[in-house]
């Protein structure tokens, strides 16, 4: 969990880090190299190792630029970027949550780099779309992920139920969850907390039902499924208070037979529940005639800050655009490469659990993209909360949420 700091502390930390990294950059600049400064919010050892390895590789690959990165706490990241727009004190590249990029494009933070020497069409469509607005490119996807369906194989075996797979429908999923709900175990759980984390997990059901973030009422069947399963007791009602970590902890503890979650939970399971016999498959589709269920994309983008000279930033993107560079970075990072060729590396494709997430990513979409995404997310998750707590009928919640969404400018 990211420790919250005051904005003043964040600014002080960023300034101090910038000063520390600036010493090396100044020396390099004196040698005739141009500086390329990157901001990120990575704080785990693995993330830091990944970034330093990436930067060292870029610096060694050419003689024109020298890159460095500055850590800014996640809790204050967007505030720092907003202040930077006002003050002009900004880096050359920003790594940020994909769903935040559209709003900062609108604010003028990022520059149009559509003419950059990047293989745009080699990226997975969903992640690439999250870096664009009105057909223009403002960066490239950095890492991508999504949620899929985890299931406890031992519980399924004990109940004599076939494992879920890519053909599992909502009706079959519902029957599985109902049959597995017993002796203090719930059939299914996800993260439905009243934050964007909840939107990230719940919005998938709305899309699979035929709706979208701007067309709530066409997805009302998702509301009905959720409410009825919770009332049956097979979809735990506790999910309205659960984060994704809470859900995974309950799955590891044997309190859930199935969970919706992402690949970032795999290391925790390996470390804390190494004997857990589980599998992962794509999320259930609405009916037999439907295609594969949608999931919602997570991950980061790398945006080029709008400056007179973006050559250094574009050079760094071009370096990361190399398949072998991206593969090695994502192995350290614990996420998936957003580039199609890189994602087909055997590191991911020969592992059945990783394969399931790669298959799910093929039908995953970004949140938005919209400059007003925070407002959309708040309205949408309020609707899910009302449905999942039975505060409103699915139809009333859909109508009210639709009105809230329509009011967003």
Tab-separated table of C-alpha atoms in Angstrom, residues 118-285:
chain	number	residue	atom	x	y	z
A	118	UNK	CA	7.065	4.269	-33.569
A	119	UNK	CA	5.421	1.089	-34.832
A	120	UNK	CA	1.918	2.087	-33.707
A	121	UNK	CA	0.111	-0.795	-35.382
A	122	UNK	CA	2.219	-3.374	-33.547
A	123	UNK	CA	0.536	-2.582	-30.209
A	124	UNK	CA	-2.511	-4.268	-28.734
A	125	UNK	CA	-5.479	-2.114	-29.720
A	126	UNK	CA	-6.971	-1.391	-26.280
A	127	UNK	CA	-3.760	-0.174	-24.615
A	128	UNK	CA	-2.828	1.889	-27.672
A	129	UNK	CA	-6.238	3.599	-27.734
A	130	UNK	CA	-5.704	4.744	-24.146
A	131	UNK	CA	-2.697	6.821	-25.315
A	132	UNK	CA	-4.660	8.581	-28.059
A	133	UNK	CA	-7.271	11.302	-28.459
A	134	UNK	CA	-9.029	12.314	-31.670
A	135	UNK	CA	-6.785	10.025	-33.689
A	136	UNK	CA	-3.539	11.604	-32.461
A	137	UNK	CA	-0.744	9.866	-30.552
A	138	UNK	CA	0.613	11.319	-27.308
A	139	UNK	CA	2.754	8.429	-26.121
A	140	UNK	CA	2.818	4.649	-26.022
A	141	UNK	CA	1.472	2.018	-23.620
A	142	UNK	CA	4.083	1.014	-21.053
A	143	UNK	CA	2.505	-1.995	-19.333
A	144	UNK	CA	-0.884	-3.630	-19.549
A	145	UNK	CA	-3.044	-6.008	-17.547
A	146	UNK	CA	-6.662	-6.913	-16.918
A	147	UNK	CA	-8.787	-9.040	-14.614
A	148	UNK	CA	-9.856	-12.632	-15.262
A	149	UNK	CA	-11.504	-15.477	-13.347
A	150	UNK	CA	-9.518	-17.407	-10.733
A	151	UNK	CA	-10.986	-20.688	-9.464
A	152	UNK	CA	-10.083	-23.144	-6.699
A	153	UNK	CA	-9.603	-26.502	-8.407
A	154	UNK	CA	-9.906	-28.528	-5.200
A	155	UNK	CA	-13.313	-27.014	-4.416
A	156	UNK	CA	-14.543	-27.739	-7.939
A	157	UNK	CA	-13.209	-31.302	-7.767
A	158	UNK	CA	-14.834	-31.934	-4.401
A	159	UNK	CA	-18.184	-30.691	-5.717
A	160	UNK	CA	-17.842	-32.690	-8.919
A	161	UNK	CA	-18.152	-29.572	-11.096
A	162	UNK	CA	-16.289	-28.975	-14.358
A	163	UNK	CA	-13.855	-26.071	-14.283
A	164	UNK	CA	-14.962	-22.813	-15.920
A	165	UNK	CA	-13.455	-22.061	-19.335
A	166	UNK	CA	-13.825	-19.709	-22.294
A	167	UNK	CA	-17.262	-21.139	-23.076
A	168	UNK	CA	-18.752	-20.631	-19.609
A	169	UNK	CA	-21.919	-18.512	-19.709
A	170	UNK	CA	-23.426	-16.333	-17.006
A	171	UNK	CA	-26.070	-18.964	-16.314
A	172	UNK	CA	-23.436	-21.693	-15.894
A	173	UNK	CA	-21.252	-19.391	-13.790
A	174	UNK	CA	-24.221	-18.610	-11.567
A	175	UNK	CA	-24.971	-22.326	-11.066
A	176	UNK	CA	-21.309	-23.007	-10.264
A	177	UNK	CA	-21.220	-20.231	-7.665
A	178	UNK	CA	-24.470	-21.424	-6.110
A	179	UNK	CA	-23.259	-25.034	-5.834
A	180	UNK	CA	-19.932	-23.959	-4.303
A	181	UNK	CA	-21.496	-21.675	-1.674
A	182	UNK	CA	-21.494	-23.738	1.530
A	183	UNK	CA	-19.723	-24.212	4.858
A	184	UNK	CA	-18.721	-20.552	5.071
A	185	UNK	CA	-17.406	-20.440	1.494
A	186	UNK	CA	-18.863	-18.045	-1.083
A	187	UNK	CA	-18.975	-19.061	-4.718
A	188	UNK	CA	-17.604	-15.775	-6.024
A	189	UNK	CA	-16.279	-12.385	-4.994
A	190	UNK	CA	-14.768	-9.310	-6.603
A	191	UNK	CA	-13.670	-5.818	-5.595
A	192	UNK	CA	-16.671	-3.487	-5.658
A	193	UNK	CA	-15.452	-0.782	-3.286
A	194	UNK	CA	-16.823	2.686	-4.030
A	195	UNK	CA	-13.655	3.906	-5.784
A	196	UNK	CA	-12.158	3.632	-9.263
A	197	UNK	CA	-10.741	0.288	-8.143
A	198	UNK	CA	-14.336	-0.910	-7.904
A	199	UNK	CA	-15.159	0.569	-11.302
A	200	UNK	CA	-12.159	-1.232	-12.749
A	201	UNK	CA	-13.599	-4.584	-11.641
A	202	UNK	CA	-17.343	-3.992	-12.021
A	203	UNK	CA	-17.495	-2.186	-15.362
A	204	UNK	CA	-16.597	-5.388	-17.209
A	205	UNK	CA	-19.984	-6.896	-16.349
A	206	UNK	CA	-21.796	-3.881	-17.798
A	207	UNK	CA	-19.914	-4.137	-21.110
A	208	UNK	CA	-20.428	-7.903	-21.338
A	209	UNK	CA	-24.169	-7.271	-20.894
A	210	UNK	CA	-24.175	-4.911	-23.883
A	211	UNK	CA	-23.722	-1.539	-22.179
A	212	UNK	CA	-20.838	0.891	-21.923
A	213	UNK	CA	-19.634	3.667	-19.655
A	214	UNK	CA	-21.968	6.074	-21.479
A	215	UNK	CA	-24.807	3.601	-22.119
A	216	UNK	CA	-25.739	2.181	-18.739
A	217	UNK	CA	-29.285	1.082	-19.487
A	218	UNK	CA	-28.224	-1.295	-22.265
A	219	UNK	CA	-26.236	-3.190	-19.626
A	220	UNK	CA	-29.035	-3.525	-17.061
A	221	UNK	CA	-28.789	-7.334	-17.222
A	222	UNK	CA	-25.449	-7.058	-15.417
A	223	UNK	CA	-27.179	-5.252	-12.555
A	224	UNK	CA	-29.791	-8.008	-12.409
A	225	UNK	CA	-27.158	-10.768	-12.333
A	226	UNK	CA	-25.219	-9.080	-9.545
A	227	UNK	CA	-28.227	-8.344	-7.366
A	228	UNK	CA	-29.775	-11.782	-7.725
A	229	UNK	CA	-26.517	-13.638	-7.037
A	230	UNK	CA	-25.852	-11.513	-3.961
A	231	UNK	CA	-29.380	-12.136	-2.714
A	232	UNK	CA	-28.827	-15.868	-3.300
A	233	UNK	CA	-25.657	-15.631	-1.223
A	234	UNK	CA	-23.344	-16.975	-3.933
A	235	UNK	CA	-21.744	-13.593	-4.767
A	236	UNK	CA	-20.545	-12.265	-1.432
A	237	UNK	CA	-22.194	-9.041	-0.292
A	238	UNK	CA	-18.932	-8.109	1.434
A	239	UNK	CA	-17.467	-7.171	-1.938
A	240	UNK	CA	-18.859	-3.622	-1.709
A	241	UNK	CA	-16.176	-2.986	0.927
A	242	UNK	CA	-13.387	-5.107	-0.556
A	243	UNK	CA	-10.319	-3.947	-2.426
A	244	UNK	CA	-8.609	-6.270	-4.880
A	245	UNK	CA	-6.138	-7.292	-2.168
A	246	UNK	CA	-9.023	-8.135	0.164
A	247	UNK	CA	-10.553	-10.361	-2.492
A	248	UNK	CA	-7.300	-12.214	-3.116
A	249	UNK	CA	-6.679	-12.666	0.609
A	250	UNK	CA	-10.084	-14.313	0.940
A	251	UNK	CA	-9.402	-16.502	-2.089
A	252	UNK	CA	-6.085	-17.641	-0.605
A	253	UNK	CA	-7.778	-18.273	2.754
A	254	UNK	CA	-10.354	-20.558	1.142
A	255	UNK	CA	-13.313	-18.236	1.709
A	256	UNK	CA	-13.987	-17.862	-2.038
A	257	UNK	CA	-14.259	-20.592	-4.658
A	258	UNK	CA	-13.828	-18.058	-7.473
A	259	UNK	CA	-12.505	-14.522	-7.639
A	260	UNK	CA	-12.141	-11.811	-10.250
A	261	UNK	CA	-8.626	-10.415	-10.068
A	262	UNK	CA	-5.471	-9.554	-11.964
A	263	UNK	CA	-2.065	-11.133	-12.645
A	264	UNK	CA	-0.366	-8.942	-10.044
A	265	UNK	CA	-1.867	-11.274	-7.416
A	266	UNK	CA	0.108	-14.293	-8.683
A	267	UNK	CA	3.350	-13.487	-6.770
A	268	UNK	CA	1.355	-13.091	-3.540
A	269	UNK	CA	-0.306	-16.458	-4.013
A	270	UNK	CA	3.042	-18.101	-4.736
A	271	UNK	CA	4.565	-16.566	-1.617
A	272	UNK	CA	1.672	-16.888	0.831
A	273	UNK	CA	-0.331	-19.865	-0.428
A	274	UNK	CA	2.149	-21.982	-2.414
A	275	UNK	CA	0.008	-25.107	-2.096
A	276	UNK	CA	-3.170	-23.492	-3.419
A	277	UNK	CA	-4.431	-25.573	-6.348
A	278	UNK	CA	-5.977	-22.981	-8.632
A	279	UNK	CA	-6.511	-22.083	-12.251
A	280	UNK	CA	-7.358	-18.949	-14.235
A	281	UNK	CA	-9.643	-18.545	-17.225
A	282	UNK	CA	-11.427	-15.706	-19.017
A	283	UNK	CA	-14.470	-14.134	-17.401
A	284	UNK	CA	-17.869	-15.704	-18.191
A	285	UNK	CA	-19.707	-14.537	-21.289
